[in-house]
Amino acid sequence: MSYERITVFCFAASYAVALGLELLHLLRPRPIHRLAALVFGGAGLLAHTLYLAAQQLPLSSRHGSLLFLAWIVAVFYLYGTLHHRRVAWGLFVLPLVLGLVCLGTLFDGDPGEEEGFWLSRLFAFQGDRFWGAVHGTLLLLAGVGICVGFVASVMYLVHARRLRAKTPPAEGMRLLSLERLEEMNRRAIVLAFPLLTGGVLVGMALMAQAASQLQGWTDPRVLTALVLWLVFAILLYLRYSLRVRGRRVALLTIVAFVLLVVTFAVPHTLSGGGTP
């Protein structure tokens, strides 16, 4: 089978079936449901990988950046499902994967997709295209950390609500403890912030060199990236200086995730770069 014949629908459908099986397992727990969900999720990840390898999408396109981000989150889903077998991992991660994939399909055919594969530019070590690929890669990796923090935050809020309602542990979905979820969120934030900072700094340098092509500080993606960095700085300040924990940190992480999605979805006036 030619890899070029694989479409977004192939892996999106597999992820959707896996999510449906996870919901079925929640309603009627059976080991076969979780196993089948893992098989369909793995098949979706394989098709997703082959699609990205065949299409060679650049990070400068919204279509490419969102599908790459969805792929890394799908890897996170598969790892988490295997590592935390009794936890309702897929119920929280698969909707995020599907959402990113569906959002990415809305931008199929972006002008940036004519620029070629971002990974080849990253290893070319030549000029602005290399630094554009570095910029895009740093922001993509920071996005992964934000997505992990988002999943941990949603799990935290759901688990905290279940505890307040005094729901018996044997009923409904199983989740990690609040302490482990808070630690997961903390690690994701700590890892994402330096990557985000590096991506923003490289992007500002590229923006200064290509000021004639860019709308400057009024560029939508520049504005959202700067606001995202500011939210992350506030998040770290609250977490480490004021010792704020729990629900407020989780809510602010969710706000950071929304800004991340907006940053990846808005158009960029600078052409020829590697921004995601």
Short mmCIF file of C-alpha atoms in Angstrom, two decimals:
data_model
loop_
_atom_site.label_atom_id
_atom_site.label_comp_id
_atom_site.label_asym_id
_atom_site.label_seq_id
_atom_site.Cartn_x
_atom_site.Cartn_y
_atom_site.Cartn_z
CA MET A 1 0.00 0.00 0.00
CA SER A 2 1.31 3.45 -0.93
CA TYR A 3 1.75 5.73 2.06
CA GLU A 4 0.45 8.65 -0.02
CA ARG A 5 -3.01 7.03 0.00
CA ILE A 6 -3.31 7.38 3.77
CA THR A 7 -5.58 10.29 4.66
CA VAL A 8 -6.35 12.20 7.83
CA PHE A 9 -9.64 10.33 8.03
CA CYS A 10 -7.79 7.01 8.47
CA PHE A 11 -6.14 7.88 11.75
CA ALA A 12 -8.88 10.24 12.95
CA ALA A 13 -11.40 7.41 12.61
CA SER A 14 -9.11 5.04 14.51
CA TYR A 15 -8.72 7.54 17.35
CA ALA A 16 -12.50 8.07 17.42
CA VAL A 17 -13.17 4.32 17.66
CA ALA A 18 -10.58 4.05 20.45
CA LEU A 19 -12.34 6.85 22.34
CA GLY A 20 -15.70 5.14 21.85
CA LEU A 21 -14.29 1.92 23.29
CA GLU A 22 -12.88 3.83 26.26
CA LEU A 23 -16.35 5.26 26.91
CA LEU A 24 -17.84 1.78 26.60
CA HIS A 25 -15.29 0.51 29.10
CA LEU A 26 -16.34 3.28 31.49
CA LEU A 27 -19.98 2.24 31.25
CA ARG A 28 -19.43 -1.52 31.16
CA PRO A 29 -15.89 -2.34 32.32
CA ARG A 30 -14.43 -5.25 30.38
CA PRO A 31 -10.74 -5.96 29.74
CA ILE A 32 -11.50 -6.59 26.07
CA HIS A 33 -12.79 -3.02 25.68
CA ARG A 34 -9.55 -1.51 26.93
CA LEU A 35 -7.48 -3.90 24.80
CA ALA A 36 -9.50 -3.08 21.66
CA ALA A 37 -9.16 0.64 22.39
CA LEU A 38 -5.40 0.22 22.66
CA VAL A 39 -5.30 -1.64 19.33
CA PHE A 40 -7.30 1.03 17.52
CA GLY A 41 -5.28 3.80 19.17
CA GLY A 42 -2.04 2.10 18.09
CA ALA A 43 -3.37 1.66 14.55
CA GLY A 44 -4.29 5.33 14.46
CA LEU A 45 -0.82 6.32 15.64
CA LEU A 46 0.78 4.12 12.96
CA ALA A 47 -1.38 5.64 10.21
CA HIS A 48 -0.70 9.10 11.62
CA THR A 49 3.05 8.45 11.50
CA LEU A 50 2.94 7.17 7.92
CA TYR A 51 0.85 10.16 6.86
CA LEU A 52 3.34 12.65 8.30
CA ALA A 53 6.25 10.75 6.74
CA ALA A 54 4.59 10.72 3.32
CA GLN A 55 3.29 14.30 3.29
CA GLN A 56 6.39 15.91 4.87
CA LEU A 57 4.41 18.82 6.27
CA PRO A 58 6.29 21.95 7.38
CA LEU A 59 5.84 23.44 10.81
CA SER A 60 5.27 26.83 9.21
CA SER A 61 1.79 25.71 8.16
CA ARG A 62 -1.05 25.55 10.64
CA HIS A 63 -2.04 22.19 9.17
CA GLY A 64 1.42 20.74 9.73
CA SER A 65 2.04 22.15 13.20
CA LEU A 66 -1.30 20.97 14.58
CA LEU A 67 -0.94 17.47 13.12
CA PHE A 68 2.60 17.15 14.47
CA LEU A 69 1.39 18.27 17.89
CA ALA A 70 -1.49 15.79 17.72
CA TRP A 71 0.98 13.02 16.82
CA ILE A 72 3.18 13.67 19.86
CA VAL A 73 0.13 13.80 22.13
CA ALA A 74 -1.01 10.49 20.60
CA VAL A 75 2.36 8.99 21.57
CA PHE A 76 1.73 10.33 25.06
CA TYR A 77 -1.68 8.60 25.03
CA LEU A 78 -0.20 5.25 24.03
CA TYR A 79 2.56 5.47 26.63
CA GLY A 80 0.17 6.53 29.39
CA THR A 81 -2.32 3.77 28.56
CA LEU A 82 0.39 1.12 28.75
CA HIS A 83 2.01 2.59 31.87
CA HIS A 84 -1.21 3.37 33.79
CA ARG A 85 -3.38 0.44 32.75
CA ARG A 86 -6.08 0.98 35.36
CA VAL A 87 -6.38 4.72 34.83
CA ALA A 88 -8.92 6.26 32.45
CA TRP A 89 -6.10 7.81 30.43
CA GLY A 90 -7.71 7.69 27.00
CA LEU A 91 -10.84 9.49 28.14
CA PHE A 92 -8.79 12.64 28.67
CA VAL A 93 -6.03 12.38 26.06
CA LEU A 94 -7.92 11.04 23.02
CA PRO A 95 -10.39 13.98 22.86
CA LEU A 96 -7.36 16.29 22.82
CA VAL A 97 -5.77 14.30 19.98
CA LEU A 98 -8.99 14.31 17.97
CA GLY A 99 -9.52 18.01 18.59
CA LEU A 100 -6.04 18.89 17.33
CA VAL A 101 -6.46 16.65 14.27
CA CYS A 102 -9.85 18.14 13.40
CA LEU A 103 -8.54 21.68 13.88
CA GLY A 104 -5.54 20.86 11.68
CA THR A 105 -7.75 19.66 8.84
CA LEU A 106 -9.44 23.05 8.73
CA PHE A 107 -6.15 24.56 7.54
CA ASP A 108 -5.22 21.94 4.93
CA GLY A 109 -3.61 23.69 1.98
CA ASP A 110 -1.93 26.52 3.88
CA PRO A 111 0.47 28.57 1.71
CA GLY A 112 3.28 27.59 4.07
CA GLU A 113 3.05 24.00 2.89
CA GLU A 114 4.99 24.91 -0.25
CA GLU A 115 8.14 25.44 1.78
CA GLY A 116 9.18 21.81 2.18
CA PHE A 117 9.81 19.49 5.07
CA TRP A 118 10.84 21.29 8.27
CA LEU A 119 13.14 18.49 9.44
CA SER A 120 15.36 18.78 6.35
CA ARG A 121 15.79 22.50 7.05
CA LEU A 122 16.57 21.79 10.68
CA PHE A 123 19.55 19.61 9.73
CA ALA A 124 20.65 21.82 6.85
CA PHE A 125 22.32 24.32 9.26
CA GLN A 126 21.88 27.09 6.71
CA GLY A 127 20.59 30.60 7.28
CA ASP A 128 17.12 31.78 8.19
CA ARG A 129 15.41 28.54 7.17
CA PHE A 130 17.43 26.66 9.77
CA TRP A 131 16.60 29.17 12.48
CA GLY A 132 12.99 29.16 11.37
CA ALA A 133 12.93 25.39 11.85
CA VAL A 134 14.57 25.77 15.26
CA HIS A 135 11.94 28.35 16.21
CA GLY A 136 9.14 26.05 15.11
CA THR A 137 10.62 23.00 16.84
CA LEU A 138 11.04 24.81 20.16
CA LEU A 139 7.46 26.06 20.11
CA LEU A 140 6.20 22.61 19.12
CA LEU A 141 8.01 20.97 22.05
CA ALA A 142 6.74 23.69 24.37
CA GLY A 143 3.27 22.95 23.05
CA VAL A 144 3.67 19.31 24.02
CA GLY A 145 4.46 20.35 27.59
CA ILE A 146 1.43 22.63 27.67
CA CYS A 147 -0.79 19.80 26.39
CA VAL A 148 0.51 17.46 29.09
CA GLY A 149 -0.13 20.13 31.71
CA PHE A 150 -3.62 20.65 30.28
CA VAL A 151 -4.47 16.94 30.53
CA ALA A 152 -3.13 16.79 34.09
CA SER A 153 -5.12 19.92 35.02
CA VAL A 154 -8.40 18.56 33.65
CA MET A 155 -7.81 15.27 35.46
CA TYR A 156 -7.03 17.21 38.64
CA LEU A 157 -10.25 19.23 38.48
CA VAL A 158 -12.37 16.14 37.76
CA HIS A 159 -10.73 14.16 40.54
CA ALA A 160 -11.06 17.04 43.03
CA ARG A 161 -14.75 17.36 42.21
CA ARG A 162 -15.25 13.61 42.70
CA LEU A 163 -13.58 13.82 46.10
CA ARG A 164 -15.74 16.76 47.15
CA ALA A 165 -18.81 14.79 46.08
CA LYS A 166 -17.47 11.80 48.06
CA THR A 167 -17.79 9.48 45.08
CA PRO A 168 -16.67 5.97 46.05
CA PRO A 169 -13.36 4.99 44.37
CA ALA A 170 -14.91 1.84 42.91
CA GLU A 171 -17.51 3.83 40.95
CA GLY A 172 -16.78 5.40 37.58
CA MET A 173 -13.36 6.21 36.19
CA ARG A 174 -10.07 5.65 37.97
CA LEU A 175 -7.65 8.56 38.08
CA LEU A 176 -4.21 9.29 39.45
CA SER A 177 -3.97 10.87 42.89
CA LEU A 178 -4.18 14.65 43.19
CA GLU A 179 -0.54 14.74 44.29
CA ARG A 180 0.66 12.87 41.18
CA LEU A 181 -1.47 14.99 38.87
CA GLU A 182 -0.14 18.19 40.45
CA GLU A 183 3.41 16.88 40.06
CA MET A 184 2.75 16.03 36.40
CA ASN A 185 1.47 19.55 35.81
CA ARG A 186 4.49 21.06 37.58
CA ARG A 187 6.99 19.09 35.52
CA ALA A 188 5.20 19.94 32.28
CA ILE A 189 5.29 23.65 33.11
CA VAL A 190 8.95 23.59 34.14
CA LEU A 191 9.97 21.81 30.93
CA ALA A 192 7.76 23.88 28.62
CA PHE A 193 8.73 27.36 29.81
CA PRO A 194 12.42 27.38 28.71
CA LEU A 195 11.42 25.87 25.36
CA LEU A 196 8.74 28.51 24.92
CA THR A 197 11.19 31.24 25.92
CA GLY A 198 13.78 30.00 23.43
CA GLY A 199 11.18 29.80 20.67
CA VAL A 200 9.95 33.33 21.35
CA LEU A 201 13.50 34.75 21.41
CA VAL A 202 14.44 33.07 18.11
CA GLY A 203 11.17 34.25 16.62
CA MET A 204 11.84 37.84 17.69
CA ALA A 205 15.28 37.69 16.08
CA LEU A 206 13.78 36.40 12.84
CA MET A 207 11.09 39.06 13.01
CA ALA A 208 13.72 41.79 13.33
CA GLN A 209 15.50 40.49 10.21
CA ALA A 210 12.31 40.27 8.17
CA ALA A 211 10.51 43.38 9.38
CA SER A 212 9.50 44.32 5.84
CA GLN A 213 7.49 41.07 5.45
CA LEU A 214 5.84 41.13 8.86
CA GLN A 215 3.21 43.32 10.43
CA GLY A 216 5.45 43.65 13.47
CA TRP A 217 3.90 43.46 16.91
CA THR A 218 0.40 43.51 15.40
CA ASP A 219 0.97 40.13 13.74
CA PRO A 220 -1.68 37.79 15.27
CA ARG A 221 0.70 34.93 15.98
CA VAL A 222 3.33 37.22 17.49
CA LEU A 223 0.76 38.72 19.85
CA THR A 224 -0.68 35.39 20.96
CA ALA A 225 2.81 33.90 21.47
CA LEU A 226 3.81 36.84 23.67
CA VAL A 227 0.59 36.61 25.69
CA LEU A 228 1.16 32.85 26.06
CA TRP A 229 4.69 33.50 27.37
CA LEU A 230 3.34 36.10 29.81
CA VAL A 231 0.71 33.67 31.13
CA PHE A 232 3.41 31.05 31.64
CA ALA A 233 5.59 33.55 33.50
CA ILE A 234 2.66 34.39 35.78
CA LEU A 235 2.00 30.68 36.25
CA LEU A 236 5.58 30.05 37.36
CA TYR A 237 5.53 33.09 39.65
CA LEU A 238 2.35 31.91 41.36
CA ARG A 239 3.65 28.36 41.64
CA TYR A 240 7.11 29.05 43.04
CA SER A 241 7.05 32.55 44.55
CA LEU A 242 3.57 32.66 46.06
CA ARG A 243 3.32 28.88 46.54
CA VAL A 244 -0.10 28.79 44.86
CA ARG A 245 -1.20 25.23 44.17
CA GLY A 246 -4.21 23.15 43.28
CA ARG A 247 -7.25 24.43 41.46
CA ARG A 248 -5.98 27.92 40.57
CA VAL A 249 -2.81 26.56 38.95
CA ALA A 250 -4.89 24.01 37.05
CA LEU A 251 -7.24 26.70 35.73
CA LEU A 252 -4.36 28.94 34.64
CA THR A 253 -2.76 25.99 32.85
CA ILE A 254 -6.00 25.47 30.95
CA VAL A 255 -5.93 29.16 29.97
CA ALA A 256 -2.37 28.66 28.69
CA PHE A 257 -3.54 25.70 26.61
CA VAL A 258 -6.33 27.77 25.03
CA LEU A 259 -3.77 30.44 24.12
CA LEU A 260 -1.54 27.72 22.65
CA VAL A 261 -4.35 26.53 20.37
CA VAL A 262 -5.05 30.12 19.31
CA THR A 263 -1.32 30.64 18.61
CA PHE A 264 -1.19 27.56 16.38
CA ALA A 265 -4.46 28.40 14.63
CA VAL A 266 -3.98 32.08 13.73
CA PRO A 267 -2.24 32.96 10.44
CA HIS A 268 1.29 34.35 10.25
CA THR A 269 2.20 37.21 7.91
CA LEU A 270 5.85 36.12 7.72
CA SER A 271 6.50 33.66 4.88
CA GLY A 272 9.45 31.37 4.53
CA GLY A 273 10.00 30.82 8.22
CA GLY A 274 9.59 27.81 10.36
CA THR A 275 7.07 29.02 12.86
CA PRO A 276 4.35 26.56 13.76
#
